[in-house]
Amino acid sequence: MEKEDFMCHASTFLLPLLEKENNTSTSEFVTKYALIILNQPLPTFTPMLWDHAQVRVCADGGANRLYHEMPPLLPHQHSELIQTRFVPDAIKGDMDSIQTEVLDFYKKLGTKIIDESQDQDTTDLHKCITYILNLTPDVDKSKLCILVVGALGGRFDHEVGNINVLCSFSGTRIILLSDDCLIHLLPKNQHHKIFIQSSVEGPHCGLIPIGMPCRSSTTTGLKWDLDNTEMKFGGLVSTSNIVKGDIVTVQSDSDLLWTISFKKL
């Protein structure tokens, strides 16, 4: 019954595969990961995300990051072997940032190249999410979680555009990741249960109203819990909060962004 009452979230993708498989408390939740690489520096834990993912897509210049930055993350392996091992399933975008040598390299290794330079109304992240959703059978969409690296940092307008994409695909689990934290959407009018992976995340966290003011939010498991609390920009926003235990619950009449800090991974 509990699984029907709650929308459950767990950052088990931050755990090595073996540790995740032994984590029986959350093993019944999201089972299918996809990875999108954007054109910002790769988090140090990107190789682990790659191992969790079943589909890997680079957004335009994200392919440059994969090609050049993955070898330094695995310094004990030969760089050329790493480049031939970490090959994306597809590269999609308007193709104005990818380096010619990188494009040719992955094309020869079988990566699907999708040039959407004619579409200037959506971001490369939006294009990549659409591609992954089109690949995913409807029966599997409820189990899908899309991990996005390179979504935070760099230009602020790019960050805002990436957060806007979360709202555009509010029915899909999408997590924006950096070396410091994650961000994902908690859709309104649902009861959310967040399983904290305390070995790798926390304690600092935040809940931020997005799209419109929040008239009522209630939480458990935080140092400063909300109790039918109103939140809005220009008023109260729950930043610099702290998780107290292994489970946080959230219920709100407005979409909220959940963010939590990472420990050194």
C-alpha positions as CSV (number, residue, x, y, z in Angstrom):
1,M,0.0,0.0,0.0
2,E,2.8,2.4,0.9
3,K,4.3,2.2,-2.6
4,E,0.9,3.5,-4.0
5,D,0.7,6.4,-1.5
6,F,4.2,7.7,-2.1
7,M,6.3,8.8,-5.0
8,C,9.7,7.5,-3.9
9,H,13.2,8.9,-4.7
10,A,16.6,7.4,-4.0
11,S,20.0,8.5,-5.2
12,T,21.3,4.9,-5.5
13,F,23.1,5.9,-8.7
14,L,25.7,7.5,-6.5
15,L,26.6,4.1,-5.1
16,P,28.8,1.5,-6.8
17,L,26.8,-1.1,-8.6
18,L,27.5,-3.9,-6.1
19,E,26.6,-1.7,-3.1
20,K,23.4,-0.6,-5.0
21,E,22.4,-4.2,-5.6
22,N,22.8,-4.9,-1.9
23,N,20.6,-1.9,-0.9
24,T,17.4,-3.8,-0.4
25,S,15.5,-0.9,1.1
26,T,15.4,0.9,-2.3
27,S,15.9,-1.8,-4.9
28,E,12.2,-1.9,-5.9
29,F,12.2,1.7,-7.2
30,V,13.7,3.3,-10.3
31,T,15.4,0.5,-12.3
32,K,16.3,2.1,-15.7
33,Y,18.8,4.9,-15.9
34,A,19.8,7.0,-18.9
35,L,22.7,9.5,-18.9
36,I,22.9,12.8,-20.7
37,I,26.3,14.6,-20.9
38,L,26.1,18.4,-21.5
39,N,28.9,20.8,-22.3
40,Q,30.3,21.6,-18.9
41,P,33.0,19.9,-16.8
42,L,32.3,16.3,-15.9
43,P,31.7,15.4,-12.3
44,T,34.4,13.1,-10.9
45,F,31.8,10.3,-10.4
46,T,30.7,10.3,-14.1
47,P,32.3,6.9,-14.8
48,M,30.0,5.4,-12.1
49,L,27.0,7.0,-13.6
50,W,28.0,5.6,-17.0
51,D,28.0,2.1,-15.5
52,H,24.5,2.5,-14.1
53,A,23.1,3.8,-17.4
54,Q,21.5,1.7,-20.1
55,V,21.4,4.6,-22.6
56,R,24.1,7.3,-22.9
57,V,23.6,10.4,-25.0
58,C,25.8,13.5,-25.5
59,A,24.3,16.9,-26.2
60,D,26.5,18.4,-28.9
61,G,29.6,19.7,-27.2
62,G,29.1,17.3,-24.3
63,A,30.9,14.8,-26.6
64,N,34.0,17.0,-26.3
65,R,33.8,16.7,-22.6
66,L,33.4,12.9,-22.7
67,Y,36.3,12.5,-25.1
68,H,38.8,14.8,-23.4
69,E,37.7,14.7,-19.7
70,M,36.9,11.0,-19.1
71,P,40.6,9.8,-19.3
72,P,41.8,12.1,-16.5
73,L,39.0,10.7,-14.3
74,L,40.5,7.2,-14.7
75,P,44.2,8.0,-14.5
76,H,45.4,4.4,-14.1
77,Q,44.0,3.4,-17.5
78,H,45.4,4.2,-20.9
79,S,43.6,7.2,-22.4
80,E,43.0,5.7,-25.8
81,L,41.4,2.6,-24.2
82,I,39.1,4.8,-22.2
83,Q,38.0,6.8,-25.2
84,T,37.1,3.6,-27.1
85,R,35.3,2.2,-24.1
86,F,33.2,5.2,-23.2
87,V,31.3,5.6,-26.5
88,P,27.9,7.3,-26.5
89,D,24.9,5.7,-28.1
90,A,24.0,9.0,-29.7
91,I,25.1,12.6,-30.1
92,K,22.2,15.0,-30.6
93,G,21.9,18.8,-30.9
94,D,22.5,21.7,-33.2
95,M,26.2,20.6,-33.7
96,D,27.7,24.1,-33.3
97,S,30.0,23.1,-30.5
98,I,31.3,19.6,-31.2
99,Q,34.9,19.4,-32.4
100,T,35.3,17.8,-35.9
101,E,37.9,15.2,-34.6
102,V,35.5,14.2,-31.8
103,L,32.5,13.9,-34.2
104,D,34.6,11.7,-36.6
105,F,36.0,9.6,-33.8
106,Y,32.6,8.6,-32.4
107,K,30.9,8.3,-35.8
108,K,33.5,5.7,-36.8
109,L,32.7,3.7,-33.6
110,G,29.0,3.6,-34.4
111,T,27.6,6.5,-32.5
112,K,24.3,7.8,-34.0
113,I,24.7,11.4,-35.0
114,I,21.5,13.5,-35.0
115,D,21.8,17.0,-36.3
116,E,18.9,19.2,-35.2
117,S,20.3,22.5,-36.2
118,Q,17.0,23.4,-37.8
119,D,15.4,23.5,-34.3
120,Q,16.4,26.6,-32.5
121,D,13.3,26.7,-30.2
122,T,14.4,24.0,-27.8
123,T,17.7,23.4,-25.9
124,D,20.0,20.5,-26.6
125,L,19.0,19.0,-23.2
126,H,15.3,19.2,-24.3
127,K,16.2,17.4,-27.6
128,C,18.1,14.7,-25.8
129,I,15.3,14.0,-23.3
130,T,12.8,13.7,-26.1
131,Y,15.2,11.3,-27.9
132,I,15.4,9.1,-24.8
133,L,11.7,9.1,-24.2
134,N,11.0,8.1,-27.8
135,L,13.4,5.2,-27.3
136,T,11.7,4.1,-24.1
137,P,8.6,1.8,-24.3
138,D,5.6,3.3,-22.5
139,V,5.6,0.3,-20.1
140,D,9.1,1.3,-18.9
141,K,8.6,5.1,-18.6
142,S,7.5,4.9,-15.0
143,K,10.9,3.2,-14.2
144,L,13.0,5.7,-16.2
145,C,15.3,8.1,-14.5
146,I,17.4,10.5,-16.6
147,L,20.7,11.6,-15.1
148,V,22.2,14.9,-16.5
149,V,25.8,15.9,-16.0
150,G,27.1,19.3,-17.0
151,A,23.7,20.9,-16.2
152,L,24.9,23.1,-13.3
153,G,27.8,25.6,-13.4
154,G,28.8,27.9,-16.2
155,R,26.4,30.5,-17.5
156,F,23.4,31.2,-15.3
157,D,21.0,31.4,-18.2
158,H,22.0,27.9,-19.2
159,E,21.3,26.7,-15.7
160,V,17.9,28.3,-15.7
161,G,17.2,26.8,-19.1
162,N,18.0,23.3,-17.7
163,I,15.8,23.8,-14.7
164,N,13.0,24.9,-17.0
165,V,13.4,21.6,-18.8
166,L,12.6,19.8,-15.5
167,C,9.2,21.7,-15.5
168,S,8.6,20.9,-19.2
169,F,9.0,17.1,-18.5
170,S,7.5,17.1,-15.0
171,G,6.2,13.6,-15.5
172,T,9.7,12.2,-16.0
173,R,12.3,11.7,-13.4
174,I,15.2,13.9,-14.4
175,I,18.1,14.7,-12.1
176,L,20.6,17.5,-12.7
177,L,24.1,16.8,-11.3
178,S,27.3,18.6,-10.4
179,D,30.3,17.6,-8.2
180,D,28.5,19.5,-5.4
181,C,24.8,18.7,-5.5
182,L,21.8,17.4,-7.3
183,I,18.5,19.1,-8.3
184,H,15.3,17.4,-9.3
185,L,11.6,18.3,-9.4
186,L,9.0,17.2,-6.8
187,P,5.7,17.4,-8.7
188,K,2.9,19.1,-6.8
189,N,0.0,17.3,-5.2
190,Q,2.0,14.1,-4.6
191,H,3.4,12.7,-1.4
192,H,7.1,12.3,-1.9
193,K,9.4,10.0,0.1
194,I,13.1,10.6,-0.3
195,F,15.5,7.9,0.8
196,I,18.8,9.7,1.8
197,Q,22.0,7.9,0.9
198,S,23.8,9.3,3.9
199,S,27.2,7.8,2.9
200,V,27.3,10.0,-0.2
201,E,24.8,12.9,0.2
202,G,23.7,15.5,2.7
203,P,23.3,16.9,5.2
204,H,22.6,20.3,3.5
205,C,19.5,20.4,1.4
206,G,16.8,22.8,0.2
207,L,13.2,23.0,-1.1
208,I,12.5,25.8,-3.6
209,P,9.1,26.7,-5.1
210,I,9.3,26.8,-8.9
211,G,6.8,28.3,-11.4
212,M,4.5,29.8,-8.8
213,P,4.3,30.6,-5.1
214,C,3.6,27.6,-2.8
215,R,0.6,28.1,-0.5
216,S,1.2,25.0,1.6
217,S,4.2,22.6,2.0
218,T,4.7,20.0,4.8
219,T,7.8,18.0,5.4
220,T,9.2,15.4,7.9
221,G,12.9,14.5,8.4
222,L,14.4,17.9,8.2
223,K,16.0,20.0,11.0
224,W,13.6,22.8,10.1
225,D,10.5,21.1,8.9
226,L,7.7,22.9,7.1
227,D,4.1,22.6,8.4
228,N,1.6,23.8,5.9
229,T,4.1,26.6,5.2
230,E,3.8,29.2,2.4
231,M,7.0,29.6,0.3
232,K,7.7,32.2,-2.4
233,F,10.5,34.3,-3.8
234,G,10.6,37.5,-1.8
235,G,9.4,35.5,1.2
236,L,10.4,32.2,2.8
237,V,12.4,29.7,0.7
238,S,13.7,26.6,2.5
239,T,17.5,26.9,1.7
240,S,20.4,25.7,3.9
241,N,18.1,23.1,5.6
242,I,19.6,19.9,7.0
243,V,18.4,16.3,6.7
244,K,18.1,14.6,10.1
245,G,17.7,10.9,9.2
246,D,17.4,8.4,6.4
247,I,14.0,9.5,5.1
248,V,12.5,12.9,4.2
249,T,8.9,13.3,3.2
250,V,7.5,16.2,1.3
251,Q,4.0,17.3,0.3
252,S,3.1,20.5,-1.5
253,D,0.4,22.2,-3.6
254,S,3.1,23.6,-5.9
255,D,6.0,22.1,-7.8
256,L,9.2,22.2,-5.7
257,L,12.9,21.8,-6.5
258,W,14.7,19.4,-4.2
259,T,18.4,19.9,-3.8
260,I,20.9,18.1,-1.6
261,S,24.7,18.4,-1.2
262,F,27.2,15.7,-2.0
263,K,29.9,14.4,0.3
264,K,33.2,13.8,-1.4
265,L,32.5,11.0,-3.9
